[in-house]
Amino acid sequence: MRVLILGGTGEARELAAVLVAAGTDVLSSLAGRVRDPRLPEGPVRIGGFGGADGLAAFLTAEGITAIVDATHPFAGGISANAAAAAGAAGVPLLVLRRPEWDADPAWHAVGDIRAAAAAVRGWPGDEVFLTTGRRDLAAFAGDDAHRFLVRTVDPPDGPVPGRMTLIMDRGPYTVDGETALMREHGIGLLVTKNSGGPMTAAKLQAARDLGVQVVMVQRPALPPGAAAVATVPEAVRWAGRQSG
Ligand code: NAP
C-alpha cells in the first residue's frame, strides 16, 4: 500500500504522523503556496501536478494505491482534480473534511467570495476585518468606502483594497487576542470563510461578544459521490482497510 495525502491542513499533518508511525508508506503533497509551510512527517513533495491528467499520471508513476484528499475545505480545484484522477487511475479516494462551524442565525451566509464582497459594499459601517486569505483579496480591491483590516499568512501579491491595514499571522488564535484586535481596530464587520476547526474559530466568539456582524462564506460542494469522513481517526481506519 502507498498512500498519497493531499495536504495543506492540520488534519493532513495529523494523518501523516499517525500513518508514518504505523509504518505505512505515505507521501504527502503540498501546493507550495505558503512560503514557509508547516511540513508533515514523512516524505513530502511540493507543487502542482498539472491538472487532473497530471495527477492521474503521477498516481500511476508513483504506484499510489490510495488517496486521502485532506486539503482545505475551500481548495475546490484540487479536490475536483483528485476525484477525476482517482476515477481515471482506478485508485480509491477518501475526502477528509473537518466539520463546518455550527451555523449562527445572526451570520449573513453567502455562497462565494464575490457575494461576500457585495455584502460588504452594501454594509453602512466602516471597519471590516477580512480573514478570507490573500488570494481572495482582489474581490474587495474596488471597495474604497470601507477600511479593511486584512490578516494573511504571506504578503498579498495581487490587487488589494485601497484602505488596508495588513497583519501577517497564522493561528491558532485565542478569544482574548481576537477580542483585543477587533476592539483596537474598531471592527464592525467580520468576513470569513466557513473553514471549520479550532485553529481560527476564536474570532467568531469574539465577534459574538463584541456585537460584530459576520459575513460567512459557505463551502464549495464536495465532488459528487465522494466518500468523505470528518476526522483523522476515521481516515486512519479507511487507510487500514485499503491495505487488505
Ligand atoms: P485549489 O484552488 O483547489 O488548487 C489549485 C491548484 O493548486 C490545483 O489545481 C493544483 O495544481 C494545486 N494544488 C492544490 N493543492 C495541492 C496539493 N495539496 N498538492 C499539490 N498541488 C496542489 O487550492 P488552493 O485553494 O489554492 O489551496 C492550495 C493549498 O493550500 C491546498 O493544499 C490547501 O489544502 C491549502 N489551503 C488552502 C486554503 C484556502 O482557503 N483555499 C486555506 C488553507 C490551506 P495542479 O492543477 O497543477 O495540480
Coordinates of C-alpha atoms and ligand atoms in Angstrom, one line a residue:
M1 CA 0.0 0.0 0.0
R2 CA 1.2 3.5 -0.8
V3 CA -1.0 6.4 0.4
L4 CA -0.9 9.9 -1.2
I5 CA -2.1 12.6 1.2
L6 CA -3.2 15.8 -0.4
G7 CA -2.4 18.2 2.3
G8 CA -2.0 21.8 3.4
T9 CA -4.1 21.4 6.6
G10 CA -3.6 20.4 10.2
E11 CA -5.6 17.3 9.7
A12 CA -3.3 16.2 6.8
R13 CA -0.3 16.6 9.1
E14 CA -2.0 14.6 11.9
L15 CA -2.9 11.9 9.4
A16 CA 0.6 11.7 8.0
A17 CA 2.0 11.5 11.6
V18 CA -0.3 8.6 12.5
L19 CA 0.3 6.6 9.3
V20 CA 4.1 7.2 9.4
A21 CA 4.2 6.0 13.0
A22 CA 2.3 2.9 11.9
G23 CA 4.9 2.1 9.3
T24 CA 2.6 2.9 6.3
D25 CA 4.2 4.0 3.1
V26 CA 3.0 7.6 2.8
L27 CA 3.7 10.6 0.5
S28 CA 2.3 14.0 1.4
S29 CA 1.7 16.6 -1.2
L30 CA 1.6 20.4 -0.7
A31 CA 0.7 23.0 -3.3
G32 CA 3.7 25.3 -2.5
R33 CA 1.5 28.4 -1.9
V34 CA 2.9 29.2 1.5
R35 CA 6.4 30.5 1.8
D36 CA 7.3 28.6 5.0
P37 CA 4.8 25.8 5.3
R38 CA 4.4 23.6 8.3
L39 CA 5.7 20.3 7.0
P40 CA 4.1 16.9 7.7
E41 CA 6.1 14.0 9.0
G42 CA 7.4 11.6 6.4
P43 CA 8.2 12.2 2.7
V44 CA 6.8 15.3 1.1
R45 CA 6.5 16.6 -2.5
I46 CA 5.7 20.2 -3.3
G47 CA 4.0 21.8 -6.3
G48 CA 1.0 21.2 -8.6
F49 CA 0.6 18.0 -10.7
G50 CA -0.6 19.7 -13.9
G51 CA -4.3 19.2 -13.6
A52 CA -6.3 16.0 -13.2
D53 CA -4.4 14.3 -16.0
G54 CA -1.1 15.2 -14.4
L55 CA -2.3 13.8 -11.1
A56 CA -3.6 10.6 -12.7
A57 CA -0.2 10.1 -14.4
F58 CA 1.5 10.8 -11.1
L59 CA -0.6 8.2 -9.3
T60 CA 0.4 5.5 -11.8
A61 CA 4.1 6.5 -11.9
E62 CA 4.4 6.6 -8.1
G63 CA 2.5 3.4 -7.5
I64 CA -0.1 5.1 -5.4
T65 CA -2.8 2.7 -4.1
A66 CA -5.0 5.0 -2.1
I67 CA -5.5 8.8 -1.9
V68 CA -6.7 10.9 1.0
D69 CA -7.8 14.4 0.0
A70 CA -7.2 16.2 3.2
T71 CA -6.9 19.7 1.6
H72 CA -8.7 22.8 2.9
P73 CA -12.5 22.8 2.5
F74 CA -12.1 25.8 0.1
A75 CA -9.5 24.2 -2.1
G76 CA -12.2 23.1 -4.6
G77 CA -9.9 22.8 -7.6
I78 CA -7.5 20.2 -6.3
S79 CA -10.5 18.2 -4.8
A80 CA -12.2 18.1 -8.2
N81 CA -8.9 17.0 -9.8
A82 CA -8.3 14.4 -7.2
A83 CA -11.8 12.9 -7.8
A84 CA -11.3 12.9 -11.6
A85 CA -7.7 11.5 -11.3
A86 CA -8.7 8.8 -8.8
G87 CA -11.5 7.7 -11.1
A88 CA -9.3 7.6 -14.2
A89 CA -6.4 5.7 -12.5
G90 CA -8.7 3.4 -10.5
V91 CA -7.3 4.4 -7.2
P92 CA -9.6 4.6 -4.1
L93 CA -10.1 8.1 -2.8
L94 CA -11.3 9.4 0.6
V95 CA -12.0 13.1 1.3
L96 CA -11.1 14.1 4.9
R97 CA -13.1 17.3 5.6
R98 CA -13.4 18.8 9.0
P99 CA -16.9 19.8 10.1
E100 CA -18.2 23.3 9.4
W101 CA -18.6 25.7 12.3
D102 CA -22.1 25.5 13.8
A103 CA -24.3 28.0 11.9
D104 CA -25.3 31.0 13.9
P105 CA -28.6 32.6 12.8
A106 CA -27.0 36.0 13.2
W107 CA -24.5 35.3 10.4
H108 CA -25.1 36.6 6.9
A109 CA -24.3 33.5 4.9
V110 CA -23.1 34.0 1.3
G111 CA -22.3 31.5 -1.5
D112 CA -18.9 32.7 -2.5
I113 CA -16.3 35.4 -2.1
R114 CA -17.9 37.7 -4.8
A115 CA -21.1 37.6 -2.8
A116 CA -19.2 38.4 0.3
A117 CA -17.6 41.4 -1.4
A118 CA -21.1 42.6 -2.5
A119 CA -22.4 42.2 1.1
V120 CA -19.5 44.4 2.3
R121 CA -20.2 47.0 -0.3
G122 CA -23.8 47.3 1.0
W123 CA -22.7 47.5 4.6
P124 CA -23.1 51.0 6.0
G125 CA -20.3 50.7 8.6
D126 CA -16.6 51.5 8.2
E127 CA -14.2 48.9 9.6
V128 CA -14.1 45.4 8.2
F129 CA -11.9 42.5 9.4
L130 CA -11.1 40.3 6.4
T131 CA -9.8 36.8 7.1
T132 CA -10.6 35.1 3.8
G133 CA -7.0 34.8 2.7
R134 CA -4.6 36.7 0.4
R135 CA -5.8 35.1 -2.8
D136 CA -9.4 36.3 -2.2
L137 CA -8.4 40.0 -1.7
A138 CA -9.0 41.0 -5.3
A139 CA -12.8 40.8 -4.8
F140 CA -12.5 43.6 -2.3
A141 CA -10.0 45.7 -4.1
G142 CA -12.5 48.1 -5.7
D143 CA -14.2 49.0 -2.4
D144 CA -12.8 52.3 -1.2
A145 CA -15.8 53.0 1.1
H146 CA -14.5 50.7 3.8
R147 CA -11.4 50.3 5.8
F148 CA -10.1 46.7 5.8
L149 CA -8.1 45.0 8.5
V150 CA -6.6 42.1 6.5
R151 CA -4.9 39.1 8.1
T152 CA -2.9 36.7 5.9
V153 CA -0.2 34.2 6.3
D154 CA 2.0 35.5 3.5
P155 CA 2.0 39.0 1.9
P156 CA -0.6 39.6 -0.8
D157 CA 0.7 39.5 -4.3
G158 CA -2.3 40.8 -6.2
P159 CA -4.8 43.6 -6.1
V160 CA -5.7 44.7 -2.5
P161 CA -8.3 47.2 -1.0
G162 CA -7.2 50.8 -1.2
R163 CA -7.7 51.4 2.6
M164 CA -6.0 48.3 4.1
T165 CA -4.1 47.6 7.3
L166 CA -2.2 44.3 6.8
I167 CA -1.4 41.8 9.6
M168 CA 0.6 38.7 8.8
D169 CA 0.0 35.9 11.2
R170 CA -1.3 32.4 11.4
G171 CA -3.3 30.6 14.1
P172 CA -4.1 29.2 16.4
Y173 CA -5.8 32.3 17.8
T174 CA -7.5 33.0 21.2
V175 CA -10.8 34.7 22.0
D176 CA -8.9 37.2 24.2
G177 CA -6.5 38.0 21.4
E178 CA -9.2 38.3 18.7
T179 CA -11.3 40.5 21.0
A180 CA -8.4 42.8 21.7
L181 CA -7.6 43.0 17.9
M182 CA -11.2 43.8 16.9
R183 CA -11.5 46.4 19.7
E184 CA -8.2 48.0 18.8
H185 CA -9.3 48.4 15.1
G186 CA -13.0 49.3 15.9
I187 CA -14.2 46.4 13.8
G188 CA -17.9 46.3 13.0
L189 CA -18.0 43.5 10.4
L190 CA -16.0 40.2 10.1
V191 CA -15.7 38.4 6.8
T192 CA -14.7 34.8 7.0
K193 CA -14.9 31.5 5.1
N194 CA -16.6 28.6 6.9
S195 CA -13.3 26.7 7.3
G196 CA -14.3 25.0 10.5
G197 CA -11.9 23.6 13.1
P198 CA -10.5 25.1 16.3
M199 CA -7.4 27.0 14.9
T200 CA -9.3 30.1 13.7
A201 CA -12.7 29.8 15.5
A202 CA -11.9 32.3 18.3
K203 CA -12.8 35.2 16.0
L204 CA -16.4 34.0 15.9
Q205 CA -16.8 34.0 19.7
A206 CA -15.0 37.4 19.9
A207 CA -17.4 38.8 17.2
R208 CA -20.4 37.5 19.2
D209 CA -19.1 39.0 22.4
L210 CA -18.5 42.4 20.8
G211 CA -21.7 42.5 18.7
V212 CA -19.6 42.5 15.5
Q213 CA -21.6 41.4 12.4
V214 CA -20.4 38.3 10.4
V215 CA -20.4 37.6 6.7
M216 CA -19.8 33.8 6.4
V217 CA -18.7 32.4 3.0
Q218 CA -20.2 28.9 2.6
R219 CA -18.1 26.0 1.4
P220 CA -18.0 24.7 -2.1
A221 CA -19.7 21.3 -2.6
L222 CA -17.7 18.1 -2.4
P223 CA -17.1 16.3 -5.7
P224 CA -20.3 14.3 -6.5
G225 CA -20.2 10.8 -5.0
A226 CA -17.1 11.4 -2.9
A227 CA -16.6 9.2 0.1
A228 CA -16.0 11.6 3.0
V229 CA -15.1 11.5 6.7
A230 CA -14.8 14.3 9.2
T231 CA -12.0 13.1 11.5
V232 CA -8.4 11.8 11.3
P233 CA -9.2 8.5 13.2
E234 CA -11.9 7.7 10.5
A235 CA -9.3 8.4 7.8
V236 CA -6.8 6.1 9.5
R237 CA -9.3 3.3 9.7
W238 CA -10.2 3.8 6.0
A239 CA -6.5 3.6 5.1
G240 CA -6.2 0.4 7.1
R241 CA -9.0 -1.1 5.1
Q242 CA -7.3 -0.3 1.8
S243 CA -4.3 -2.5 2.7
G244 CA -6.4 -5.6 2.7
Ligands
NAP1 P1 -7.1 24.9 -5.3 O1 -7.5 26.2 -5.8 O2 -8.1 23.8 -5.1 O3 -6.0 24.3 -6.3 C1 -5.3 25.0 -7.3 C2 -4.2 24.2 -7.8 O4 -3.1 24.1 -6.9 C3 -4.5 22.7 -8.1 O5 -5.2 22.6 -9.3 C4 -3.2 22.1 -8.0 O6 -2.4 22.4 -9.2 C5 -2.5 22.8 -6.9 N1 -2.7 22.2 -5.6 C6 -3.6 22.5 -4.6 N2 -3.4 21.7 -3.6 C7 -2.4 20.9 -3.8 C8 -1.7 19.9 -3.1 N3 -2.1 19.6 -1.8 N4 -0.7 19.3 -3.7 C9 -0.3 19.6 -5.0 N5 -0.9 20.5 -5.7 C10 -1.9 21.2 -5.1 O7 -6.2 25.1 -4.0 P2 -6.0 26.4 -3.1 O8 -7.2 26.9 -2.6 O9 -5.0 27.3 -3.9 O10 -5.1 25.7 -1.9 C11 -3.8 25.4 -2.1 C12 -3.4 24.6 -0.9 O11 -3.5 25.4 0.2 C13 -4.2 23.3 -0.7 O12 -3.3 22.2 -0.5 C14 -5.0 23.6 0.6 O13 -5.1 22.5 1.4 C15 -4.2 24.7 1.3 N6 -5.0 25.7 1.9 C16 -6.0 26.4 1.2 C17 -6.8 27.3 1.9 C18 -7.9 28.0 1.2 O14 -8.6 28.9 1.8 N7 -8.1 27.8 -0.1 C19 -6.6 27.6 3.2 C20 -5.5 26.9 3.9 C21 -4.8 26.0 3.3 P3 -2.3 21.4 -10.4 O15 -3.6 21.5 -11.2 O16 -1.1 21.9 -11.2 O17 -2.1 20.0 -9.9

